[in-house]
Tab-separated table of C-alpha atoms in Angstrom:
chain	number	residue	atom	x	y	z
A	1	UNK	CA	-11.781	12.408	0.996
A	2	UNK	CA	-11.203	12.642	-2.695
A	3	UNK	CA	-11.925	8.527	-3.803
A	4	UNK	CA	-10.846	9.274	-6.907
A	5	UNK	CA	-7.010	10.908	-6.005
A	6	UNK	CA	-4.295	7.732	-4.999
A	7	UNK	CA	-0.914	8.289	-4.044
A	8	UNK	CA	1.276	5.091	-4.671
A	9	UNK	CA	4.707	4.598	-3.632
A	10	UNK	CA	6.663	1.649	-4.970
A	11	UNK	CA	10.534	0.254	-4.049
A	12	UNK	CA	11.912	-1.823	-6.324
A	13	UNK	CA	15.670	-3.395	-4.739
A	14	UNK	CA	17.488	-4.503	-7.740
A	15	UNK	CA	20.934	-5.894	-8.560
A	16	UNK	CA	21.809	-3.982	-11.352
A	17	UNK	CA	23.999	-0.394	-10.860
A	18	UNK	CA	22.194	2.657	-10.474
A	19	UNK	CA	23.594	3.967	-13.722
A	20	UNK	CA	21.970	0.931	-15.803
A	21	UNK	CA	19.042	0.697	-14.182
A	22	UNK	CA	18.573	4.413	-14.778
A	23	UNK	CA	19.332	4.106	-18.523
A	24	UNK	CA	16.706	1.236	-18.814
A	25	UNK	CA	13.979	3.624	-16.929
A	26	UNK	CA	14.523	6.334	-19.035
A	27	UNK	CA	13.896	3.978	-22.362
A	28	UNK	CA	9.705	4.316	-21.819
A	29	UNK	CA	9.361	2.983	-25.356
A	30	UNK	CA	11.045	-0.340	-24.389
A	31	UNK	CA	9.000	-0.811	-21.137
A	32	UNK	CA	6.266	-3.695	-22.973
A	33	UNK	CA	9.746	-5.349	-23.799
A	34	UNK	CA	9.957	-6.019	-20.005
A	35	UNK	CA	6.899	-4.899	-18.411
A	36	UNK	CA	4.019	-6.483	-19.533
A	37	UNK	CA	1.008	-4.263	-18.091
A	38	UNK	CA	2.639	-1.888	-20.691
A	39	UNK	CA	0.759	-2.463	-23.784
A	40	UNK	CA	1.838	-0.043	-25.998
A	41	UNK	CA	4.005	3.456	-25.618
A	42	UNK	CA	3.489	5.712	-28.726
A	43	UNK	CA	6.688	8.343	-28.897
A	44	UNK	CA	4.758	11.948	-29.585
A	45	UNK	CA	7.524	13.657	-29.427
A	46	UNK	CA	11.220	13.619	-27.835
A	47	UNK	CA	9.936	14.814	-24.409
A	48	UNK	CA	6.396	12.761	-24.344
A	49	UNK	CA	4.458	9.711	-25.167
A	50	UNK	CA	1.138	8.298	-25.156
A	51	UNK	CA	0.592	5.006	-22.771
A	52	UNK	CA	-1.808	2.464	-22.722
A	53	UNK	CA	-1.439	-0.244	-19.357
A	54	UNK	CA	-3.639	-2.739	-18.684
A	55	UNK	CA	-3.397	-5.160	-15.339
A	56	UNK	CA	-5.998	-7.421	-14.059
A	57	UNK	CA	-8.893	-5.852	-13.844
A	58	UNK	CA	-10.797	-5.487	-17.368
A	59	UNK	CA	-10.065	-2.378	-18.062
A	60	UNK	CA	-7.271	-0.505	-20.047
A	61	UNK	CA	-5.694	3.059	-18.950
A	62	UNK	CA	-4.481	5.506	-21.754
A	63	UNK	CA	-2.459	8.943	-20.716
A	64	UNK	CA	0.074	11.154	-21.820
A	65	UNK	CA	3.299	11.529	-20.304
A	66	UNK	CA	5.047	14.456	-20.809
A	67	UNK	CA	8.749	14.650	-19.055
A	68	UNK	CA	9.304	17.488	-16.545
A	69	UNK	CA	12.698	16.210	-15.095
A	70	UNK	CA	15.742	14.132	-16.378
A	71	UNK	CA	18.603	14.216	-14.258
A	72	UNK	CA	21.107	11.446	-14.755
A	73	UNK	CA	22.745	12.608	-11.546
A	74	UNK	CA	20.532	12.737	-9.459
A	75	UNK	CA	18.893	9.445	-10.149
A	76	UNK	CA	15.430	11.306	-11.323
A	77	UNK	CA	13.105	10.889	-13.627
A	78	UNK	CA	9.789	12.539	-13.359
A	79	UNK	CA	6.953	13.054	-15.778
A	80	UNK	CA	3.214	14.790	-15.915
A	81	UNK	CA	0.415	12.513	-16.745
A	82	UNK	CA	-2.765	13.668	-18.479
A	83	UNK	CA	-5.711	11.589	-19.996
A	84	UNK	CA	-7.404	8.598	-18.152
A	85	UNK	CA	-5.546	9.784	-15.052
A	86	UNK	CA	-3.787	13.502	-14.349
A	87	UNK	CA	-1.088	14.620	-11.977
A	88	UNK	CA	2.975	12.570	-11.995
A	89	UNK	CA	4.707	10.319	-11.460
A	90	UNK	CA	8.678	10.245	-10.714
A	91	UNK	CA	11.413	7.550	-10.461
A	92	UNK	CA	14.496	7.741	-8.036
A	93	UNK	CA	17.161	5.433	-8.600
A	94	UNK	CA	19.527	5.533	-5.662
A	95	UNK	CA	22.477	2.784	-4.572
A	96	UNK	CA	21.987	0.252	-2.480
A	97	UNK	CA	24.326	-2.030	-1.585
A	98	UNK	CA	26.168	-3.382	-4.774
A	99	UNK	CA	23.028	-2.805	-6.476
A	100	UNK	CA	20.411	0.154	-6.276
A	101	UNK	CA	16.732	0.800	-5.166
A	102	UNK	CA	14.430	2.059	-7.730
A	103	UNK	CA	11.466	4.093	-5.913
A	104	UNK	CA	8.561	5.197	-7.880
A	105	UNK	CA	6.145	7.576	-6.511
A	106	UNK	CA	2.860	8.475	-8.175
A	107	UNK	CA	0.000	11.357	-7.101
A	108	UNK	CA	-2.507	10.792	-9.854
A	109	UNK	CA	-6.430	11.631	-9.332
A	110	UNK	CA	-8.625	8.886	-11.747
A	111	UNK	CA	-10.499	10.969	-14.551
A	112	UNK	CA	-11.688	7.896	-16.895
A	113	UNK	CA	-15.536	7.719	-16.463
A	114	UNK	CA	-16.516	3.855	-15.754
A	115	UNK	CA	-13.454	4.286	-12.783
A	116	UNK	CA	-14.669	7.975	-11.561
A	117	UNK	CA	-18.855	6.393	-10.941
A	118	UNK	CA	-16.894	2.915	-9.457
A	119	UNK	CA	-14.938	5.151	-7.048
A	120	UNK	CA	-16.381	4.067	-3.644
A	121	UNK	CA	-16.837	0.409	-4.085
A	122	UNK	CA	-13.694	-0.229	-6.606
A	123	UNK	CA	-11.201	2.092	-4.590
A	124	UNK	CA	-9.808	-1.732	-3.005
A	125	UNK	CA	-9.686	-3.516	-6.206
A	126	UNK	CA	-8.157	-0.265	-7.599
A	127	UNK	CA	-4.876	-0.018	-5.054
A	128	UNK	CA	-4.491	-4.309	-5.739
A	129	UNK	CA	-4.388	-3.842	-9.213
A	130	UNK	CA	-2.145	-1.149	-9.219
A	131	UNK	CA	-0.022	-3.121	-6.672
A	132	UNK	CA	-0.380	-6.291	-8.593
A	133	UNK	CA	1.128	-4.273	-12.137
A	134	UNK	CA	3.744	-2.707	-10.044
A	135	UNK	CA	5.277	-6.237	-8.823
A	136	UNK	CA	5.234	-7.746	-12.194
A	137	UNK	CA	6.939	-4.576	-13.360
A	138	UNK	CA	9.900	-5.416	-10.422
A	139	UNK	CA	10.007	-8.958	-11.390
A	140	UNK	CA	10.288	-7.770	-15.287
A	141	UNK	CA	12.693	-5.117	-14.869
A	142	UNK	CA	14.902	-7.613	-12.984
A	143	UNK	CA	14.501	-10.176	-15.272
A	144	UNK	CA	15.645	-7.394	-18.023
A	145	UNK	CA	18.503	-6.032	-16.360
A	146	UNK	CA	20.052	-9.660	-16.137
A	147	UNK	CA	19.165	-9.940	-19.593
A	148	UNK	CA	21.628	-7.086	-20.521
């Protein structure tokens, strides 16, 4: 086993269209508006951006995301990540019910040093955290979509 590879799956049920919760997803510079374990999104170019998160643990994560898919239609958004951590991550927006489901799936493997030598004994603390930033994100995105 590779302790430094995670895949993450995340569904977020929210109230909001699929259509507007789509348009918000695809607005990555306005994600520390809403989503707090987004520090700061710096716009490269029109097809990538450098991110910096930060969740509980004392530690922040910096990467590039570079966009490999947009497809309104389809509900899909889906980027390449390089920097502190490498591989993608993709959003699917589907309906559900009067409202939609927003699914994120992520296949990253962990390249930042301090995270690489704590791979064994951190891998725990390391899922949490991710799973503790992912359910603020929810809460923040729903609390934005209200909003607007």
């Amino acid at each position: 086993m590779d302790w430094n590879h995670y895949r993450f799956r995340s569904l977020w049920p929210l109230t909001a269209p699929p259509a507007t919760v789509y348009e918000v997803l695809e607005r990555a510079d306005d994600y520390p508006r809403w989503w707090r374990q987004v520090r700061q999104v710096t716009r490269l170019d029109e097809t990538s951006g450098t991110i910096r998160i930060r969740s509980v643990l004392p530690y922040d994560m910096t990467f590039t995301a570079r966009e490999v898919q947009r497809d309104p239609a389809a509900g899909v958004l889906e980027t390449a990540l390089s920097g502190d951590i490498e591989g993608w991550a993709r959003w699917t927006v589907t309906p559900l019910g009067p409202g939609s489901l927003a699914r994120y799936d992520q296949v990253v493997s962990v390249t930042k040093p301090l995270l690489r030598r704590l791979a064994v004994p951190g891998r725990p603390a390391f899922r949490a955290n991710h799973a503790l930033m992912m359910r603020s994100g929810r809460r923040g995105l729903a609390r934005h979509l209200e909003a607007v």
